[in-house]
mmCIF file of N, CA, C and O in Angstrom:
data_model
loop_
_atom_site.group_PDB
_atom_site.id
_atom_site.type_symbol
_atom_site.label_atom_id
_atom_site.label_comp_id
_atom_site.label_asym_id
_atom_site.label_seq_id
_atom_site.Cartn_x
_atom_site.Cartn_y
_atom_site.Cartn_z
ATOM 1 N N MET A 1 -13.122 1.534 -4.944
ATOM 2 C CA MET A 1 -11.831 0.429 -4.632
ATOM 3 C C MET A 1 -11.909 0.821 -3.360
ATOM 4 O O MET A 1 -11.730 1.869 -2.917
ATOM 5 N N GLU A 2 -11.112 -0.308 -2.865
ATOM 6 C CA GLU A 2 -10.977 -0.456 -1.432
ATOM 7 C C GLU A 2 -9.626 -0.546 -1.034
ATOM 8 O O GLU A 2 -8.829 -1.759 -1.638
ATOM 9 N N ASN A 3 -8.627 0.058 -0.751
ATOM 10 C CA ASN A 3 -7.060 -0.325 -0.021
ATOM 11 C C ASN A 3 -7.145 -1.240 1.302
ATOM 12 O O ASN A 3 -7.349 -0.527 2.388
ATOM 13 N N GLN A 4 -6.792 -2.334 1.208
ATOM 14 C CA GLN A 4 -7.261 -3.505 1.828
ATOM 15 C C GLN A 4 -5.744 -3.319 3.223
ATOM 16 O O GLN A 4 -5.027 -4.138 2.732
ATOM 17 N N PHE A 5 -5.492 -2.429 4.152
ATOM 18 C CA PHE A 5 -4.398 -2.676 5.245
ATOM 19 C C PHE A 5 -3.067 -3.036 4.239
ATOM 20 O O PHE A 5 -2.624 -4.162 4.840
ATOM 21 N N PRO A 6 -2.098 -2.148 3.596
ATOM 22 C CA PRO A 6 -1.159 -2.517 3.072
ATOM 23 C C PRO A 6 -0.407 -2.883 4.378
ATOM 24 O O PRO A 6 0.171 -2.321 5.331
ATOM 25 N N GLN A 7 0.607 -3.550 3.826
ATOM 26 C CA GLN A 7 1.874 -4.189 5.139
ATOM 27 C C GLN A 7 3.289 -4.099 4.342
ATOM 28 O O GLN A 7 3.582 -4.336 3.061
ATOM 29 N N LEU A 8 4.040 -3.846 5.165
ATOM 30 C CA LEU A 8 5.595 -3.374 4.222
ATOM 31 C C LEU A 8 6.203 -4.298 5.053
ATOM 32 O O LEU A 8 6.072 -4.631 6.236
ATOM 33 N N SER A 9 7.321 -5.587 4.727
ATOM 34 C CA SER A 9 7.745 -6.068 4.984
ATOM 35 C C SER A 9 9.210 -5.839 4.674
ATOM 36 O O SER A 9 9.324 -5.994 3.492
ATOM 37 N N LEU A 10 10.246 -6.753 5.592
ATOM 38 C CA LEU A 10 11.385 -6.398 5.567
ATOM 39 C C LEU A 10 12.025 -7.806 4.353
ATOM 40 O O LEU A 10 11.606 -8.949 4.965
ATOM 41 N N GLU A 11 12.681 -7.792 3.351
ATOM 42 C CA GLU A 11 13.151 -8.936 3.110
ATOM 43 C C GLU A 11 14.345 -9.640 3.275
ATOM 44 O O GLU A 11 14.149 -11.173 4.009
ATOM 45 N N ASN A 12 15.281 -8.654 4.435
ATOM 46 C CA ASN A 12 15.952 -9.549 4.971
ATOM 47 C C ASN A 12 15.757 -9.081 6.668
ATOM 48 O O ASN A 12 16.661 -7.771 7.165
ATOM 49 N N VAL A 13 14.995 -10.020 7.462
ATOM 50 C CA VAL A 13 14.855 -9.396 8.560
ATOM 51 C C VAL A 13 15.817 -9.411 9.647
ATOM 52 O O VAL A 13 15.761 -8.601 10.706
ATOM 53 N N ARG A 14 17.130 -10.485 9.574
ATOM 54 C CA ARG A 14 18.406 -10.544 10.629
ATOM 55 C C ARG A 14 18.745 -9.404 10.341
ATOM 56 O O ARG A 14 19.390 -8.613 11.541
ATOM 57 N N GLU A 15 19.243 -8.946 9.112
ATOM 58 C CA GLU A 15 19.896 -7.412 8.986
ATOM 59 C C GLU A 15 19.218 -6.226 9.198
ATOM 60 O O GLU A 15 19.656 -5.184 9.446
ATOM 61 N N GLY A 16 17.710 -6.397 9.125
ATOM 62 C CA GLY A 16 17.122 -5.250 9.470
ATOM 63 C C GLY A 16 17.412 -4.010 8.921
ATOM 64 O O GLY A 16 17.361 -3.854 7.282
ATOM 65 N N LEU A 17 17.631 -2.526 9.294
ATOM 66 C CA LEU A 17 17.987 -1.668 8.549
ATOM 67 C C LEU A 17 19.356 -1.124 8.746
ATOM 68 O O LEU A 17 19.904 0.250 8.646
ATOM 69 N N LYS A 18 20.449 -1.948 9.038
ATOM 70 C CA LYS A 18 21.682 -2.017 9.007
ATOM 71 C C LYS A 18 22.594 -1.105 7.879
ATOM 72 O O LYS A 18 23.300 -0.241 8.050
ATOM 73 N N GLY A 19 22.017 -1.828 6.814
ATOM 74 C CA GLY A 19 22.796 -0.967 5.331
ATOM 75 C C GLY A 19 22.109 0.145 5.144
ATOM 76 O O GLY A 19 21.393 0.882 5.567
ATOM 77 N N ALA A 20 22.554 0.764 4.432
ATOM 78 C CA ALA A 20 22.374 2.169 3.385
ATOM 79 C C ALA A 20 20.894 2.198 2.698
ATOM 80 O O ALA A 20 19.901 3.021 3.287
ATOM 81 N N VAL A 21 20.583 1.003 2.476
ATOM 82 C CA VAL A 21 18.932 0.658 1.725
ATOM 83 C C VAL A 21 18.797 -0.754 1.904
ATOM 84 O O VAL A 21 19.807 -1.608 1.894
ATOM 85 N N ASN A 22 17.846 -0.932 2.280
ATOM 86 C CA ASN A 22 17.375 -2.274 2.523
ATOM 87 C C ASN A 22 16.059 -2.694 1.584
ATOM 88 O O ASN A 22 15.110 -1.866 1.325
ATOM 89 N N PRO A 23 16.354 -3.766 0.496
ATOM 90 C CA PRO A 23 15.423 -4.367 -0.164
ATOM 91 C C PRO A 23 14.238 -4.653 0.733
ATOM 92 O O PRO A 23 14.422 -5.486 1.553
ATOM 93 N N SER A 24 12.669 -4.248 0.497
ATOM 94 C CA SER A 24 11.339 -4.692 1.108
ATOM 95 C C SER A 24 10.419 -5.062 0.323
ATOM 96 O O SER A 24 10.311 -4.567 -0.957
ATOM 97 N N THR A 25 9.509 -5.151 0.672
ATOM 98 C CA THR A 25 8.183 -5.446 -0.215
ATOM 99 C C THR A 25 6.982 -4.920 0.371
ATOM 100 O O THR A 25 6.583 -5.372 1.821
ATOM 101 N N LEU A 26 6.126 -4.295 -0.164
ATOM 102 C CA LEU A 26 5.215 -3.651 0.594
ATOM 103 C C LEU A 26 3.661 -4.628 -0.744
ATOM 104 O O LEU A 26 3.713 -4.431 -1.824
ATOM 105 N N GLN A 27 3.338 -5.522 0.324
ATOM 106 C CA GLN A 27 1.770 -6.237 0.114
ATOM 107 C C GLN A 27 0.273 -4.786 0.236
ATOM 108 O O GLN A 27 0.598 -4.673 1.337
ATOM 109 N N VAL A 28 -0.239 -5.104 -1.064
ATOM 110 C CA VAL A 28 -0.991 -4.015 -1.439
ATOM 111 C C VAL A 28 -2.108 -5.762 -1.637
ATOM 112 O O VAL A 28 -2.218 -6.048 -2.778
ATOM 113 N N GLU A 29 -3.514 -4.860 -1.334
ATOM 114 C CA GLU A 29 -4.435 -5.539 -1.523
ATOM 115 C C GLU A 29 -5.642 -4.556 -2.055
ATOM 116 O O GLU A 29 -5.845 -4.122 -0.917
ATOM 117 N N ILE A 30 -6.359 -4.819 -3.124
ATOM 118 C CA ILE A 30 -6.822 -4.031 -3.712
ATOM 119 C C ILE A 30 -8.597 -4.171 -4.159
ATOM 120 O O ILE A 30 -8.438 -5.375 -4.886
ATOM 121 N N GLN A 31 -9.572 -3.824 -3.877
ATOM 122 C CA GLN A 31 -10.939 -4.953 -4.339
ATOM 123 C C GLN A 31 -11.887 -3.669 -4.333
ATOM 124 O O GLN A 31 -12.073 -2.579 -3.965
ATOM 125 N N ASN A 32 -12.165 -3.983 -5.531
ATOM 126 C CA ASN A 32 -13.803 -3.001 -5.950
ATOM 127 C C ASN A 32 -14.916 -3.703 -5.644
ATOM 128 O O ASN A 32 -15.451 -4.294 -6.038
ATOM 129 N N ARG A 33 -15.327 -2.760 -4.671
ATOM 130 C CA ARG A 33 -16.723 -2.722 -4.041
ATOM 131 C C ARG A 33 -17.796 -2.599 -4.713
ATOM 132 O O ARG A 33 -19.128 -2.425 -4.222
ATOM 133 N N LEU A 34 -17.425 -1.466 -5.481
ATOM 134 C CA LEU A 34 -18.895 -1.067 -6.435
ATOM 135 C C LEU A 34 -19.289 -2.399 -7.428
ATOM 136 O O LEU A 34 -19.064 -3.184 -8.023
ATOM 137 N N ALA A 35 -20.610 -1.784 -7.744
ATOM 138 C CA ALA A 35 -21.152 -2.640 -8.249
ATOM 139 C C ALA A 35 -20.992 -2.340 -10.003
ATOM 140 O O ALA A 35 -21.746 -3.730 -10.682
ATOM 141 N N ILE A 36 -19.970 -1.782 -10.171
ATOM 142 C CA ILE A 36 -19.655 -1.934 -11.766
ATOM 143 C C ILE A 36 -18.108 -1.778 -11.900
ATOM 144 O O ILE A 36 -17.533 -1.945 -11.054
ATOM 145 N N ALA A 37 -17.699 -2.682 -12.949
ATOM 146 C CA ALA A 37 -15.891 -2.520 -13.245
ATOM 147 C C ALA A 37 -15.542 -0.706 -12.965
ATOM 148 O O ALA A 37 -16.381 0.416 -13.277
ATOM 149 N N ALA A 38 -14.630 -0.689 -12.463
ATOM 150 C CA ALA A 38 -14.023 0.225 -12.615
ATOM 151 C C ALA A 38 -12.245 0.476 -12.588
ATOM 152 O O ALA A 38 -11.776 -0.640 -12.861
ATOM 153 N N LEU A 39 -11.925 1.727 -13.227
ATOM 154 C CA LEU A 39 -10.847 1.698 -13.689
ATOM 155 C C LEU A 39 -9.894 1.564 -13.000
ATOM 156 O O LEU A 39 -9.680 1.677 -11.552
ATOM 157 N N ALA A 40 -8.470 0.594 -13.409
ATOM 158 C CA ALA A 40 -7.283 0.510 -11.612
ATOM 159 C C ALA A 40 -6.611 2.077 -11.576
ATOM 160 O O ALA A 40 -6.806 2.961 -12.065
ATOM 161 N N PRO A 41 -6.338 1.819 -10.389
ATOM 162 C CA PRO A 41 -6.082 3.398 -9.726
ATOM 163 C C PRO A 41 -4.504 3.584 -9.981
ATOM 164 O O PRO A 41 -3.929 2.336 -10.184
ATOM 165 N N ASN A 42 -4.303 5.005 -9.918
ATOM 166 C CA ASN A 42 -2.465 4.967 -9.377
ATOM 167 C C ASN A 42 -2.187 4.295 -7.927
ATOM 168 O O ASN A 42 -3.049 4.606 -7.294
ATOM 169 N N LEU A 43 -1.126 3.979 -7.670
ATOM 170 C CA LEU A 43 -1.135 4.247 -6.411
ATOM 171 C C LEU A 43 0.676 5.035 -6.064
ATOM 172 O O LEU A 43 1.491 4.836 -7.496
ATOM 173 N N GLU A 44 0.530 5.733 -4.955
ATOM 174 C CA GLU A 44 1.494 6.456 -4.474
ATOM 175 C C GLU A 44 1.809 5.674 -2.924
ATOM 176 O O GLU A 44 0.998 6.004 -2.352
ATOM 177 N N ILE A 45 3.111 5.644 -2.851
ATOM 178 C CA ILE A 45 3.348 5.571 -1.846
ATOM 179 C C ILE A 45 4.750 6.098 -1.011
ATOM 180 O O ILE A 45 5.734 6.350 -1.845
ATOM 181 N N SER A 46 4.524 6.659 -0.174
ATOM 182 C CA SER A 46 5.091 7.675 0.682
ATOM 183 C C SER A 46 5.918 7.315 1.891
ATOM 184 O O SER A 46 5.633 6.638 2.629
ATOM 185 N N LEU A 47 7.012 6.938 1.784
ATOM 186 C CA LEU A 47 8.070 6.713 3.019
ATOM 187 C C LEU A 47 7.926 7.843 4.009
ATOM 188 O O LEU A 47 8.643 8.954 3.376
ATOM 189 N N THR A 48 7.951 7.520 5.319
ATOM 190 C CA THR A 48 7.865 8.874 6.227
ATOM 191 C C THR A 48 9.348 8.077 7.409
ATOM 192 O O THR A 48 9.441 7.017 7.727
ATOM 193 N N ASP A 49 9.802 9.474 7.691
ATOM 194 C CA ASP A 49 10.553 9.069 8.614
ATOM 195 C C ASP A 49 10.204 8.796 10.290
ATOM 196 O O ASP A 49 8.843 9.349 10.332
ATOM 197 N N ALA A 50 10.885 9.081 11.492
ATOM 198 C CA ALA A 50 10.225 8.890 12.775
ATOM 199 C C ALA A 50 9.060 9.673 12.754
ATOM 200 O O ALA A 50 7.786 9.746 13.802
ATOM 201 N N GLU A 51 9.120 11.371 12.475
ATOM 202 C CA GLU A 51 8.509 12.516 12.644
ATOM 203 C C GLU A 51 7.239 12.654 11.638
ATOM 204 O O GLU A 51 6.841 13.753 11.404
ATOM 205 N N GLU A 52 6.957 11.393 10.600
ATOM 206 C CA GLU A 52 6.439 11.395 9.310
ATOM 207 C C GLU A 52 6.426 12.512 8.494
ATOM 208 O O GLU A 52 5.362 12.611 8.055
ATOM 209 N N SER A 53 7.594 12.650 8.322
ATOM 210 C CA SER A 53 8.203 13.885 7.393
ATOM 211 C C SER A 53 8.419 12.909 6.445
ATOM 212 O O SER A 53 8.871 11.933 6.661
ATOM 213 N N GLU A 54 8.003 13.073 5.188
ATOM 214 C CA GLU A 54 8.176 12.363 3.913
ATOM 215 C C GLU A 54 9.451 12.476 3.121
ATOM 216 O O GLU A 54 10.351 13.449 2.902
ATOM 217 N N ILE A 55 9.777 10.710 3.390
ATOM 218 C CA ILE A 55 11.647 11.104 2.940
ATOM 219 C C ILE A 55 11.564 10.771 1.473
ATOM 220 O O ILE A 55 12.235 11.046 0.353
ATOM 221 N N LYS A 56 10.195 10.271 0.559
ATOM 222 C CA LYS A 56 10.837 9.774 -0.286
ATOM 223 C C LYS A 56 8.888 9.255 -0.946
ATOM 224 O O LYS A 56 8.382 8.828 -0.189
ATOM 225 N N SER A 57 9.172 9.815 -2.112
ATOM 226 C CA SER A 57 7.257 8.855 -3.184
ATOM 227 C C SER A 57 7.687 8.494 -3.966
ATOM 228 O O SER A 57 8.488 8.642 -4.864
ATOM 229 N N LEU A 58 7.038 7.571 -3.970
ATOM 230 C CA LEU A 58 6.992 6.328 -5.145
ATOM 231 C C LEU A 58 5.316 5.910 -6.051
ATOM 232 O O LEU A 58 4.757 6.394 -5.311
ATOM 233 N N GLN A 59 5.797 6.161 -6.980
ATOM 234 C CA GLN A 59 4.244 5.935 -7.922
ATOM 235 C C GLN A 59 4.420 5.145 -8.788
ATOM 236 O O GLN A 59 5.617 4.652 -9.493
ATOM 237 N N PHE A 60 3.181 4.238 -9.019
ATOM 238 C CA PHE A 60 2.843 3.413 -9.593
ATOM 239 C C PHE A 60 1.842 3.278 -10.457
ATOM 240 O O PHE A 60 0.548 3.690 -9.803
ATOM 241 N N THR A 61 2.078 3.240 -11.485
ATOM 242 C CA THR A 61 0.706 2.963 -13.037
ATOM 243 C C THR A 61 0.141 1.857 -12.576
ATOM 244 O O THR A 61 0.606 0.915 -11.887
ATOM 245 N N PRO A 62 -1.176 1.630 -13.345
ATOM 246 C CA PRO A 62 -1.608 0.492 -12.984
ATOM 247 C C PRO A 62 -0.778 -0.954 -13.989
ATOM 248 O O PRO A 62 -0.725 -2.043 -13.109
ATOM 249 N N ALA A 63 0.003 -0.192 -15.054
ATOM 250 C CA ALA A 63 0.489 -1.130 -15.855
ATOM 251 C C ALA A 63 2.027 -1.929 -14.856
ATOM 252 O O ALA A 63 2.581 -2.817 -15.289
ATOM 253 N N GLU A 64 2.421 -0.836 -13.854
ATOM 254 C CA GLU A 64 3.411 -0.911 -12.871
ATOM 255 C C GLU A 64 2.889 -1.727 -11.952
ATOM 256 O O GLU A 64 4.063 -2.575 -11.637
ATOM 257 N N TRP A 65 1.854 -1.751 -11.209
ATOM 258 C CA TRP A 65 1.747 -2.507 -10.189
ATOM 259 C C TRP A 65 0.465 -3.629 -10.408
ATOM 260 O O TRP A 65 0.498 -4.630 -9.376
ATOM 261 N N ILE A 66 -0.239 -3.653 -11.221
ATOM 262 C CA ILE A 66 -1.025 -4.942 -11.542
ATOM 263 C C ILE A 66 0.067 -5.874 -11.739
ATOM 264 O O ILE A 66 0.562 -6.010 -12.872
ATOM 265 N N PRO A 67 -0.525 -6.927 -11.129
ATOM 266 C CA PRO A 67 0.467 -7.962 -11.432
ATOM 267 C C PRO A 67 0.891 -8.408 -13.036
ATOM 268 O O PRO A 67 -0.250 -8.760 -13.650
ATOM 269 N N THR A 68 1.785 -8.823 -13.867
ATOM 270 C CA THR A 68 2.171 -9.406 -14.943
ATOM 271 C C THR A 68 1.077 -10.515 -15.522
ATOM 272 O O THR A 68 0.420 -10.209 -16.612
ATOM 273 N N THR A 69 1.257 -11.339 -14.901
ATOM 274 C CA THR A 69 -0.364 -12.639 -14.995
ATOM 275 C C THR A 69 -1.210 -12.102 -15.291
ATOM 276 O O THR A 69 -2.200 -12.607 -16.246
ATOM 277 N N ARG A 70 -2.044 -11.464 -14.291
ATOM 278 C CA ARG A 70 -3.480 -10.552 -14.467
ATOM 279 C C ARG A 70 -3.212 -9.628 -16.090
ATOM 280 O O ARG A 70 -4.294 -10.079 -16.708
ATOM 281 N N GLN A 71 -2.295 -8.764 -16.579
ATOM 282 C CA GLN A 71 -2.870 -8.469 -17.526
ATOM 283 C C GLN A 71 -2.505 -9.524 -18.531
ATOM 284 O O GLN A 71 -3.011 -8.566 -19.600
ATOM 285 N N GLU A 72 -1.481 -10.663 -18.842
ATOM 286 C CA GLU A 72 -1.257 -11.094 -19.715
ATOM 287 C C GLU A 72 -2.590 -11.948 -19.972
ATOM 288 O O GLU A 72 -3.473 -12.058 -21.226
ATOM 289 N N SER A 73 -3.514 -11.826 -19.216
ATOM 290 C CA SER A 73 -4.835 -12.941 -18.720
ATOM 291 C C SER A 73 -5.783 -12.025 -19.132
ATOM 292 O O SER A 73 -7.069 -12.321 -19.778
ATOM 293 N N HIS A 74 -6.013 -10.537 -18.880
ATOM 294 C CA HIS A 74 -6.849 -9.637 -19.617
ATOM 295 C C HIS A 74 -6.301 -8.348 -19.666
ATOM 296 O O HIS A 74 -5.942 -7.668 -19.386
ATOM 297 N N PRO A 75 -5.592 -8.545 -21.138
ATOM 298 C CA PRO A 75 -4.925 -7.933 -21.753
ATOM 299 C C PRO A 75 -5.809 -6.262 -22.184
ATOM 300 O O PRO A 75 -4.863 -5.302 -22.230
ATOM 301 N N ASP A 76 -6.699 -6.147 -21.546
ATOM 302 C CA ASP A 76 -7.855 -4.807 -22.520
ATOM 303 C C ASP A 76 -8.403 -4.287 -20.855
ATOM 304 O O ASP A 76 -9.141 -3.372 -20.569
ATOM 305 N N PHE A 77 -7.453 -4.550 -19.508
ATOM 306 C CA PHE A 77 -7.721 -4.517 -18.276
ATOM 307 C C PHE A 77 -7.970 -2.397 -18.451
ATOM 308 O O PHE A 77 -8.187 -2.077 -17.238
ATOM 309 N N LEU A 78 -7.136 -1.943 -18.832
ATOM 310 C CA LEU A 78 -6.557 -0.563 -18.980
ATOM 311 C C LEU A 78 -8.239 0.467 -19.522
ATOM 312 O O LEU A 78 -8.380 1.047 -18.966
ATOM 313 N N LYS A 79 -8.579 -0.610 -19.848
ATOM 314 C CA LYS A 79 -10.007 0.087 -20.927
ATOM 315 C C LYS A 79 -11.498 -0.410 -19.775
ATOM 316 O O LYS A 79 -11.978 0.488 -19.603
ATOM 317 N N ARG A 80 -11.389 -1.942 -19.926
ATOM 318 C CA ARG A 80 -12.405 -2.407 -18.978
ATOM 319 C C ARG A 80 -12.450 -2.056 -17.388
ATOM 320 O O ARG A 80 -13.495 -2.232 -16.852
ATOM 321 N N GLY A 81 -11.124 -2.248 -17.025
ATOM 322 C CA GLY A 81 -11.388 -1.811 -15.516
ATOM 323 C C GLY A 81 -11.285 -3.094 -14.628
ATOM 324 O O GLY A 81 -10.960 -3.865 -15.522
ATOM 325 N N ILE A 82 -11.582 -2.756 -13.473
ATOM 326 C CA ILE A 82 -11.516 -4.221 -12.861
ATOM 327 C C ILE A 82 -13.037 -4.434 -12.559
ATOM 328 O O ILE A 82 -14.037 -3.866 -11.554
ATOM 329 N N PRO A 83 -13.179 -5.898 -12.720
ATOM 330 C CA PRO A 83 -14.867 -6.213 -12.368
ATOM 331 C C PRO A 83 -15.222 -5.550 -10.902
ATOM 332 O O PRO A 83 -14.080 -6.141 -10.099
ATOM 333 N N SER A 84 -16.632 -6.027 -10.753
ATOM 334 C CA SER A 84 -16.912 -5.736 -9.617
ATOM 335 C C SER A 84 -16.793 -6.610 -8.630
ATOM 336 O O SER A 84 -16.429 -8.055 -8.715
ATOM 337 N N GLY A 85 -16.147 -6.486 -7.358
ATOM 338 C CA GLY A 85 -15.680 -7.391 -6.361
ATOM 339 C C GLY A 85 -14.701 -8.015 -6.342
ATOM 340 O O GLY A 85 -14.191 -8.947 -5.417
ATOM 341 N N GLU A 86 -13.658 -7.928 -7.687
ATOM 342 C CA GLU A 86 -12.477 -8.580 -7.692
ATOM 343 C C GLU A 86 -11.833 -7.991 -6.832
ATOM 344 O O GLU A 86 -11.590 -6.746 -6.811
ATOM 345 N N ILE A 87 -10.509 -9.111 -6.069
ATOM 346 C CA ILE A 87 -9.628 -8.595 -5.325
ATOM 347 C C ILE A 87 -8.301 -8.774 -6.113
ATOM 348 O O ILE A 87 -7.929 -9.840 -6.844
ATOM 349 N N ILE A 88 -7.221 -7.594 -6.018
ATOM 350 C CA ILE A 88 -6.267 -7.836 -6.695
ATOM 351 C C ILE A 88 -4.799 -7.580 -5.353
ATOM 352 O O ILE A 88 -5.129 -6.974 -4.563
ATOM 353 N N GLN A 89 -4.240 -8.898 -5.343
ATOM 354 C CA GLN A 89 -3.297 -8.780 -4.344
ATOM 355 C C GLN A 89 -1.402 -8.434 -4.848
ATOM 356 O O GLN A 89 -1.481 -9.406 -6.324
ATOM 357 N N VAL A 90 -0.912 -7.780 -4.661
ATOM 358 C CA VAL A 90 0.512 -7.569 -5.414
ATOM 359 C C VAL A 90 1.511 -6.970 -4.102
ATOM 360 O O VAL A 90 1.258 -6.148 -2.979
ATOM 361 N N GLU A 91 2.621 -7.229 -4.447
ATOM 362 C CA GLU A 91 4.041 -7.387 -3.716
ATOM 363 C C GLU A 91 4.479 -6.112 -4.519
ATOM 364 O O GLU A 91 4.955 -6.969 -5.602
ATOM 365 N N LEU A 92 4.704 -5.193 -3.753
ATOM 366 C CA LEU A 92 5.731 -4.080 -4.936
ATOM 367 C C LEU A 92 6.885 -4.329 -3.664
ATOM 368 O O LEU A 92 7.250 -3.840 -2.739
ATOM 369 N N PRO A 93 8.076 -4.105 -5.112
ATOM 370 C CA PRO A 93 9.379 -4.004 -3.953
ATOM 371 C C PRO A 93 9.870 -2.831 -4.261
ATOM 372 O O PRO A 93 9.754 -1.870 -5.159
ATOM 373 N N ILE A 94 9.870 -2.438 -2.872
ATOM 374 C CA ILE A 94 10.705 -1.319 -2.308
ATOM 375 C C ILE A 94 11.970 -1.041 -1.462
ATOM 376 O O ILE A 94 11.921 -2.271 -0.925
ATOM 377 N N SER A 95 12.713 -0.097 -1.804
ATOM 378 C CA SER A 95 13.790 -0.035 -0.847
ATOM 379 C C SER A 95 13.778 1.010 0.002
ATOM 380 O O SER A 95 13.279 2.310 -0.085
ATOM 381 N N LEU A 96 14.008 0.534 1.390
ATOM 382 C CA LEU A 96 13.611 1.775 2.365
ATOM 383 C C LEU A 96 15.077 2.147 3.122
ATOM 384 O O LEU A 96 16.025 1.366 2.962
ATOM 385 N N THR A 97 15.594 3.186 3.145
ATOM 386 C CA THR A 97 16.423 4.062 3.674
ATOM 387 C C THR A 97 16.293 3.580 5.157
ATOM 388 O O THR A 97 15.333 2.902 5.892
ATOM 389 N N GLN A 98 17.667 3.941 5.545
ATOM 390 C CA GLN A 98 17.775 3.761 7.349
ATOM 391 C C GLN A 98 17.262 4.455 8.196
ATOM 392 O O GLN A 98 16.257 4.064 9.132
ATOM 393 N N ASN A 99 16.588 5.657 7.830
ATOM 394 C CA ASN A 99 15.661 6.708 8.793
ATOM 395 C C ASN A 99 14.342 6.428 8.249
ATOM 396 O O ASN A 99 13.378 7.387 8.414
ATOM 397 N N THR A 100 13.612 5.338 7.510
ATOM 398 C CA THR A 100 12.590 5.008 7.446
ATOM 399 C C THR A 100 11.938 4.276 8.537
ATOM 400 O O THR A 100 12.134 3.202 8.680
ATOM 401 N N ALA A 101 10.503 5.075 8.817
ATOM 402 C CA ALA A 101 10.125 4.801 9.535
ATOM 403 C C ALA A 101 8.300 4.178 9.772
ATOM 404 O O ALA A 101 7.918 3.400 10.796
ATOM 405 N N GLY A 102 7.930 4.694 8.202
ATOM 406 C CA GLY A 102 6.515 3.999 8.166
ATOM 407 C C GLY A 102 6.297 4.644 6.655
ATOM 408 O O GLY A 102 7.315 4.925 6.038
ATOM 409 N N TYR A 103 4.897 4.384 6.286
ATOM 410 C CA TYR A 103 4.867 4.639 5.001
ATOM 411 C C TYR A 103 3.042 4.928 4.792
ATOM 412 O O TYR A 103 2.398 4.938 6.126
ATOM 413 N N ARG A 104 2.727 5.572 3.509
ATOM 414 C CA ARG A 104 1.606 6.307 3.415
ATOM 415 C C ARG A 104 1.411 5.159 2.070
ATOM 416 O O ARG A 104 2.120 5.764 1.389
ATOM 417 N N VAL A 105 -0.006 4.993 1.918
ATOM 418 C CA VAL A 105 -0.381 4.519 0.491
ATOM 419 C C VAL A 105 -1.492 5.415 0.031
ATOM 420 O O VAL A 105 -2.455 5.394 0.224
ATOM 421 N N ARG A 106 -1.761 5.749 -0.764
ATOM 422 C CA ARG A 106 -2.643 6.441 -1.791
ATOM 423 C C ARG A 106 -2.993 6.124 -2.887
ATOM 424 O O ARG A 106 -2.346 5.261 -3.760
ATOM 425 N N VAL A 107 -4.698 5.824 -3.061
ATOM 426 C CA VAL A 107 -5.029 5.562 -4.497
ATOM 427 C C VAL A 107 -5.497 6.704 -5.030
ATOM 428 O O VAL A 107 -6.060 7.400 -4.296
ATOM 429 N N LEU A 108 -4.709 6.856 -6.368
ATOM 430 C CA LEU A 108 -5.262 8.229 -7.027
ATOM 431 C C LEU A 108 -5.879 7.775 -8.621
ATOM 432 O O LEU A 108 -5.189 6.745 -9.357
ATOM 433 N N TYR A 109 -6.971 8.635 -8.639
ATOM 434 C CA TYR A 109 -7.468 7.854 -10.189
ATOM 435 C C TYR A 109 -7.486 9.787 -11.011
ATOM 436 O O TYR A 109 -7.513 10.817 -10.666
ATOM 437 N N SER A 110 -6.556 9.000 -12.042
ATOM 438 C CA SER A 110 -6.160 10.826 -13.267
ATOM 439 C C SER A 110 -7.132 10.521 -14.222
ATOM 440 O O SER A 110 -7.709 9.327 -14.622
#
């Protein structure tokens, strides 16, 4: 599985990070580049400050990050995995604090 350059976007660009917490969206695209189906991974998002120290860690299971529409159309996705070549695009709502300067996304299999 390959994580295709996640992007973080602010919901309210005019306000920026003026408030204590700013609702934002992390856009993630994951593609199974293996020749066989692969189980969906867990995602871990670490928000960092300007010194790259971790502020907050968010964890998402496949059931939490895979879009509901895909889950409904593939009810056995947890057992069968993501087919070879398939791309899943998702927008994860997260909240940024005033001192959030960056993020890291890790793909974890357990």
